[in-house]
Amino acid sequence: VTGMAESDAAAALTDAGLELGGIDEEFSDTVPAGQVIRQDPAAGAEVPPGNAVALVLSAGPQPVVVPDVAGLEQAEAESALTDAGLAVGGITEAHSDAVPAGQVVSQDPAAGCEVPPGSAVALVLSLGPEPTRIASIEELQRIGNDPNYPLDGYYVLTQDLDASDTAEWKDGLGFAPIGTWIGNDPAV
């Protein structure tokens, strides 16, 4: 009855005048889950009518434990997943204040889960912190002058700014740029 589903194997044994004995399971990479891997006594053995035949059913391939790849660079994470017998699933990106850009923020399925070999693990990579949006000359002037706008912050200018109206700022000194441009090179 090897290769048969449990119900088909039980019916075949009953039809042969035998009884279904104990049933065990074990992992198999070659026999699909639920099918008989082997039997005892083996096929072709002569036994008295009503004898019990024990079966070992396939539980399918042995599950793989998903490794923890959070905090790894993308290439390292992909290597760890493939080394574990898994596939790299979809890759998305998200801002993170806690995880440096290019490193894995999260994964799905989570680390420690047991999954079938070859399962895909989706990764979310960090884009680094969300940038502070600068939309006005007043916000631009705060950089380096306001503790909420540090010089080493991450900023994105959301529109072109006209600083011509700032000529009278700071007793006629006007807008104080963070740096100045000389030719094509910035000078700080």
PDB file of C-alpha atoms in Angstrom, residues 39-182:
ATOM      1  CA  GLN A  39       4.355  -0.777   5.852  1.00  0.00           C
ATOM      2  CA  ASP A  40       5.076  -3.629   8.249  1.00  0.00           C
ATOM      3  CA  PRO A  41       4.852  -6.418   7.265  1.00  0.00           C
ATOM      4  CA  ALA A  42       6.212  -5.447   3.852  1.00  0.00           C
ATOM      5  CA  ALA A  43       4.289  -6.021   0.630  1.00  0.00           C
ATOM      6  CA  GLY A  44       4.473  -9.655  -0.550  1.00  0.00           C
ATOM      7  CA  ALA A  45       4.980 -11.116   2.943  1.00  0.00           C
ATOM      8  CA  GLU A  46       2.668 -14.028   3.762  1.00  0.00           C
ATOM      9  CA  VAL A  47       0.589 -13.413   6.879  1.00  0.00           C
ATOM     10  CA  PRO A  48      -2.537 -15.038   8.343  1.00  0.00           C
ATOM     11  CA  PRO A  49      -5.930 -13.464   7.553  1.00  0.00           C
ATOM     12  CA  GLY A  50      -6.874 -10.626   9.944  1.00  0.00           C
ATOM     13  CA  ASN A  51      -3.219  -9.769  10.576  1.00  0.00           C
ATOM     14  CA  ALA A  52      -2.595  -6.078  11.352  1.00  0.00           C
ATOM     15  CA  VAL A  53      -0.393  -4.043   9.011  1.00  0.00           C
ATOM     16  CA  ALA A  54       1.329  -1.013  10.525  1.00  0.00           C
ATOM     17  CA  LEU A  55       1.789   2.057   8.338  1.00  0.00           C
ATOM     18  CA  VAL A  56       4.215   4.953   8.334  1.00  0.00           C
ATOM     19  CA  LEU A  57       2.635   8.021   6.727  1.00  0.00           C
ATOM     20  CA  SER A  58       4.494  10.977   5.297  1.00  0.00           C
ATOM     21  CA  ALA A  59       4.245  14.254   7.188  1.00  0.00           C
ATOM     22  CA  GLY A  60       5.702  15.961   4.110  1.00  0.00           C
ATOM     23  CA  PRO A  61       9.040  17.772   4.118  1.00  0.00           C
ATOM     24  CA  GLN A  62      10.518  18.685   7.479  1.00  0.00           C
ATOM     25  CA  PRO A  63       9.680  22.322   8.301  1.00  0.00           C
ATOM     26  CA  VAL A  64      12.409  24.945   8.265  1.00  0.00           C
ATOM     27  CA  VAL A  65      12.816  27.410  11.134  1.00  0.00           C
ATOM     28  CA  VAL A  66      12.832  30.955   9.756  1.00  0.00           C
ATOM     29  CA  PRO A  67      16.085  32.679  10.780  1.00  0.00           C
ATOM     30  CA  ASP A  68      16.069  36.139  12.354  1.00  0.00           C
ATOM     31  CA  VAL A  69      17.376  38.520   9.690  1.00  0.00           C
ATOM     32  CA  ALA A  70      16.241  41.787  11.308  1.00  0.00           C
ATOM     33  CA  GLY A  71      19.091  44.294  11.390  1.00  0.00           C
ATOM     34  CA  LEU A  72      21.068  42.566   8.632  1.00  0.00           C
ATOM     35  CA  GLU A  73      21.993  44.232   5.352  1.00  0.00           C
ATOM     36  CA  GLN A  74      19.848  43.048   2.418  1.00  0.00           C
ATOM     37  CA  ALA A  75      22.540  40.778   0.901  1.00  0.00           C
ATOM     38  CA  GLU A  76      23.285  39.172   4.290  1.00  0.00           C
ATOM     39  CA  ALA A  77      19.579  38.601   4.952  1.00  0.00           C
ATOM     40  CA  GLU A  78      19.025  37.046   1.522  1.00  0.00           C
ATOM     41  CA  SER A  79      22.023  34.758   2.036  1.00  0.00           C
ATOM     42  CA  ALA A  80      20.792  33.651   5.482  1.00  0.00           C
ATOM     43  CA  LEU A  81      17.355  32.835   4.060  1.00  0.00           C
ATOM     44  CA  THR A  82      18.645  30.844   1.097  1.00  0.00           C
ATOM     45  CA  ASP A  83      21.172  29.023   3.319  1.00  0.00           C
ATOM     46  CA  ALA A  84      18.214  27.948   5.492  1.00  0.00           C
ATOM     47  CA  GLY A  85      16.428  26.511   2.448  1.00  0.00           C
ATOM     48  CA  LEU A  86      13.995  29.404   2.062  1.00  0.00           C
ATOM     49  CA  ALA A  87      13.290  31.849  -0.747  1.00  0.00           C
ATOM     50  CA  VAL A  88      13.433  35.634  -0.644  1.00  0.00           C
ATOM     51  CA  GLY A  89       9.930  37.026  -1.051  1.00  0.00           C
ATOM     52  CA  GLY A  90       8.832  40.560  -1.785  1.00  0.00           C
ATOM     53  CA  ILE A  91      11.054  43.410  -0.678  1.00  0.00           C
ATOM     54  CA  THR A  92       9.550  46.714   0.389  1.00  0.00           C
ATOM     55  CA  GLU A  93      11.007  49.793   2.057  1.00  0.00           C
ATOM     56  CA  ALA A  94       9.922  51.914   4.997  1.00  0.00           C
ATOM     57  CA  HIS A  95      11.376  54.733   7.067  1.00  0.00           C
ATOM     58  CA  SER A  96      12.760  53.780  10.473  1.00  0.00           C
ATOM     59  CA  ASP A  97      14.286  55.901  13.212  1.00  0.00           C
ATOM     60  CA  ALA A  98      15.720  52.792  14.893  1.00  0.00           C
ATOM     61  CA  VAL A  99      17.147  50.794  11.954  1.00  0.00           C
ATOM     62  CA  PRO A 100      19.841  52.260   9.679  1.00  0.00           C
ATOM     63  CA  ALA A 101      19.132  52.569   5.968  1.00  0.00           C
ATOM     64  CA  GLY A 102      19.644  49.359   3.993  1.00  0.00           C
ATOM     65  CA  GLN A 103      19.066  47.022   6.942  1.00  0.00           C
ATOM     66  CA  VAL A 104      16.065  44.749   7.490  1.00  0.00           C
ATOM     67  CA  VAL A 105      13.362  46.324   9.665  1.00  0.00           C
ATOM     68  CA  SER A 106      11.012  43.325   9.681  1.00  0.00           C
ATOM     69  CA  GLN A 107      10.254  40.029   7.989  1.00  0.00           C
ATOM     70  CA  ASP A 108       7.210  37.892   7.264  1.00  0.00           C
ATOM     71  CA  PRO A 109       6.958  35.133   8.399  1.00  0.00           C
ATOM     72  CA  ALA A 110       8.588  36.119  11.660  1.00  0.00           C
ATOM     73  CA  ALA A 111      11.818  34.623  12.975  1.00  0.00           C
ATOM     74  CA  GLY A 112      11.325  31.289  14.720  1.00  0.00           C
ATOM     75  CA  CYS A 113       8.268  30.245  12.706  1.00  0.00           C
ATOM     76  CA  GLU A 114       8.348  26.793  11.135  1.00  0.00           C
ATOM     77  CA  VAL A 115       7.504  26.807   7.424  1.00  0.00           C
ATOM     78  CA  PRO A 116       7.822  24.339   4.549  1.00  0.00           C
ATOM     79  CA  PRO A 117      11.200  24.339   2.772  1.00  0.00           C
ATOM     80  CA  GLY A 118      11.335  26.818  -0.091  1.00  0.00           C
ATOM     81  CA  SER A 119       8.792  29.152   1.507  1.00  0.00           C
ATOM     82  CA  ALA A 120       9.218  32.827   0.686  1.00  0.00           C
ATOM     83  CA  VAL A 121      10.125  35.335   3.394  1.00  0.00           C
ATOM     84  CA  ALA A 122       9.171  38.949   2.679  1.00  0.00           C
ATOM     85  CA  LEU A 123      11.534  41.679   3.884  1.00  0.00           C
ATOM     86  CA  VAL A 124      11.046  45.341   4.791  1.00  0.00           C
ATOM     87  CA  LEU A 125      14.243  47.368   4.355  1.00  0.00           C
ATOM     88  CA  SER A 126      14.907  50.617   6.183  1.00  0.00           C
ATOM     89  CA  LEU A 127      15.117  53.907   4.321  1.00  0.00           C
ATOM     90  CA  GLY A 128      16.504  55.461   7.501  1.00  0.00           C
ATOM     91  CA  PRO A 129      14.638  58.164   9.397  1.00  0.00           C
ATOM     92  CA  GLU A 130      11.761  60.010   7.791  1.00  0.00           C
ATOM     93  CA  PRO A 131      13.095  63.349   6.522  1.00  0.00           C
ATOM     94  CA  THR A 132      11.881  66.632   7.986  1.00  0.00           C
ATOM     95  CA  ARG A 133      10.043  68.468   5.236  1.00  0.00           C
ATOM     96  CA  ILE A 134      11.112  72.049   4.571  1.00  0.00           C
ATOM     97  CA  ALA A 135       8.430  74.099   2.804  1.00  0.00           C
ATOM     98  CA  SER A 136       9.260  77.685   3.777  1.00  0.00           C
ATOM     99  CA  ILE A 137      12.231  79.990   4.156  1.00  0.00           C
ATOM    100  CA  GLU A 138      11.397  80.245   7.874  1.00  0.00           C
ATOM    101  CA  GLU A 139      11.750  76.462   8.290  1.00  0.00           C
ATOM    102  CA  LEU A 140      14.979  76.512   6.297  1.00  0.00           C
ATOM    103  CA  GLN A 141      16.362  79.242   8.585  1.00  0.00           C
ATOM    104  CA  ARG A 142      15.654  77.046  11.639  1.00  0.00           C
ATOM    105  CA  ILE A 143      18.235  74.449  10.529  1.00  0.00           C
ATOM    106  CA  GLY A 144      21.149  74.804  12.931  1.00  0.00           C
ATOM    107  CA  ASN A 145      19.362  77.578  14.855  1.00  0.00           C
ATOM    108  CA  ASP A 146      16.608  75.532  16.487  1.00  0.00           C
ATOM    109  CA  PRO A 147      17.222  72.356  18.557  1.00  0.00           C
ATOM    110  CA  ASN A 148      14.375  70.646  16.640  1.00  0.00           C
ATOM    111  CA  TYR A 149      16.291  71.291  13.378  1.00  0.00           C
ATOM    112  CA  PRO A 150      19.853  70.029  14.040  1.00  0.00           C
ATOM    113  CA  LEU A 151      22.579  70.494  11.428  1.00  0.00           C
ATOM    114  CA  ASP A 152      22.994  66.726  11.175  1.00  0.00           C
ATOM    115  CA  GLY A 153      19.253  66.176  10.609  1.00  0.00           C
ATOM    116  CA  TYR A 154      17.732  64.645   7.493  1.00  0.00           C
ATOM    117  CA  TYR A 155      15.761  67.187   5.451  1.00  0.00           C
ATOM    118  CA  VAL A 156      13.942  67.365   2.145  1.00  0.00           C
ATOM    119  CA  LEU A 157      12.984  70.585   0.407  1.00  0.00           C
ATOM    120  CA  THR A 158       9.394  70.250  -0.808  1.00  0.00           C
ATOM    121  CA  GLN A 159       9.353  73.286  -3.099  1.00  0.00           C
ATOM    122  CA  ASP A 160      11.535  76.050  -4.490  1.00  0.00           C
ATOM    123  CA  LEU A 161      11.991  78.882  -1.991  1.00  0.00           C
ATOM    124  CA  ASP A 162      12.370  82.587  -2.686  1.00  0.00           C
ATOM    125  CA  ALA A 163      14.572  84.283  -0.076  1.00  0.00           C
ATOM    126  CA  SER A 164      14.319  87.778  -1.579  1.00  0.00           C
ATOM    127  CA  ASP A 165      11.886  88.942   1.125  1.00  0.00           C
ATOM    128  CA  THR A 166      14.443  88.150   3.854  1.00  0.00           C
ATOM    129  CA  ALA A 167      16.755  91.108   3.110  1.00  0.00           C
ATOM    130  CA  GLU A 168      15.708  92.890   6.296  1.00  0.00           C
ATOM    131  CA  TRP A 169      16.046  89.881   8.599  1.00  0.00           C
ATOM    132  CA  LYS A 170      18.582  90.112  11.431  1.00  0.00           C
ATOM    133  CA  ASP A 171      18.984  93.888  11.310  1.00  0.00           C
ATOM    134  CA  GLY A 172      19.557  93.952   7.569  1.00  0.00           C
ATOM    135  CA  LEU A 173      21.849  90.907   7.402  1.00  0.00           C
ATOM    136  CA  GLY A 174      19.094  88.916   5.667  1.00  0.00           C
ATOM    137  CA  PHE A 175      18.814  85.173   5.358  1.00  0.00           C
ATOM    138  CA  ALA A 176      21.861  83.327   6.733  1.00  0.00           C
ATOM    139  CA  PRO A 177      22.464  80.287   4.513  1.00  0.00           C
ATOM    140  CA  ILE A 178      23.887  77.074   5.901  1.00  0.00           C
ATOM    141  CA  GLY A 179      26.565  77.229   3.227  1.00  0.00           C
ATOM    142  CA  THR A 180      27.349  79.112   0.059  1.00  0.00           C
ATOM    143  CA  TRP A 181      27.829  77.910  -3.493  1.00  0.00           C
ATOM    144  CA  ILE A 182      31.004  78.771  -5.350  1.00  0.00           C
TER     145      ILE A 182
END
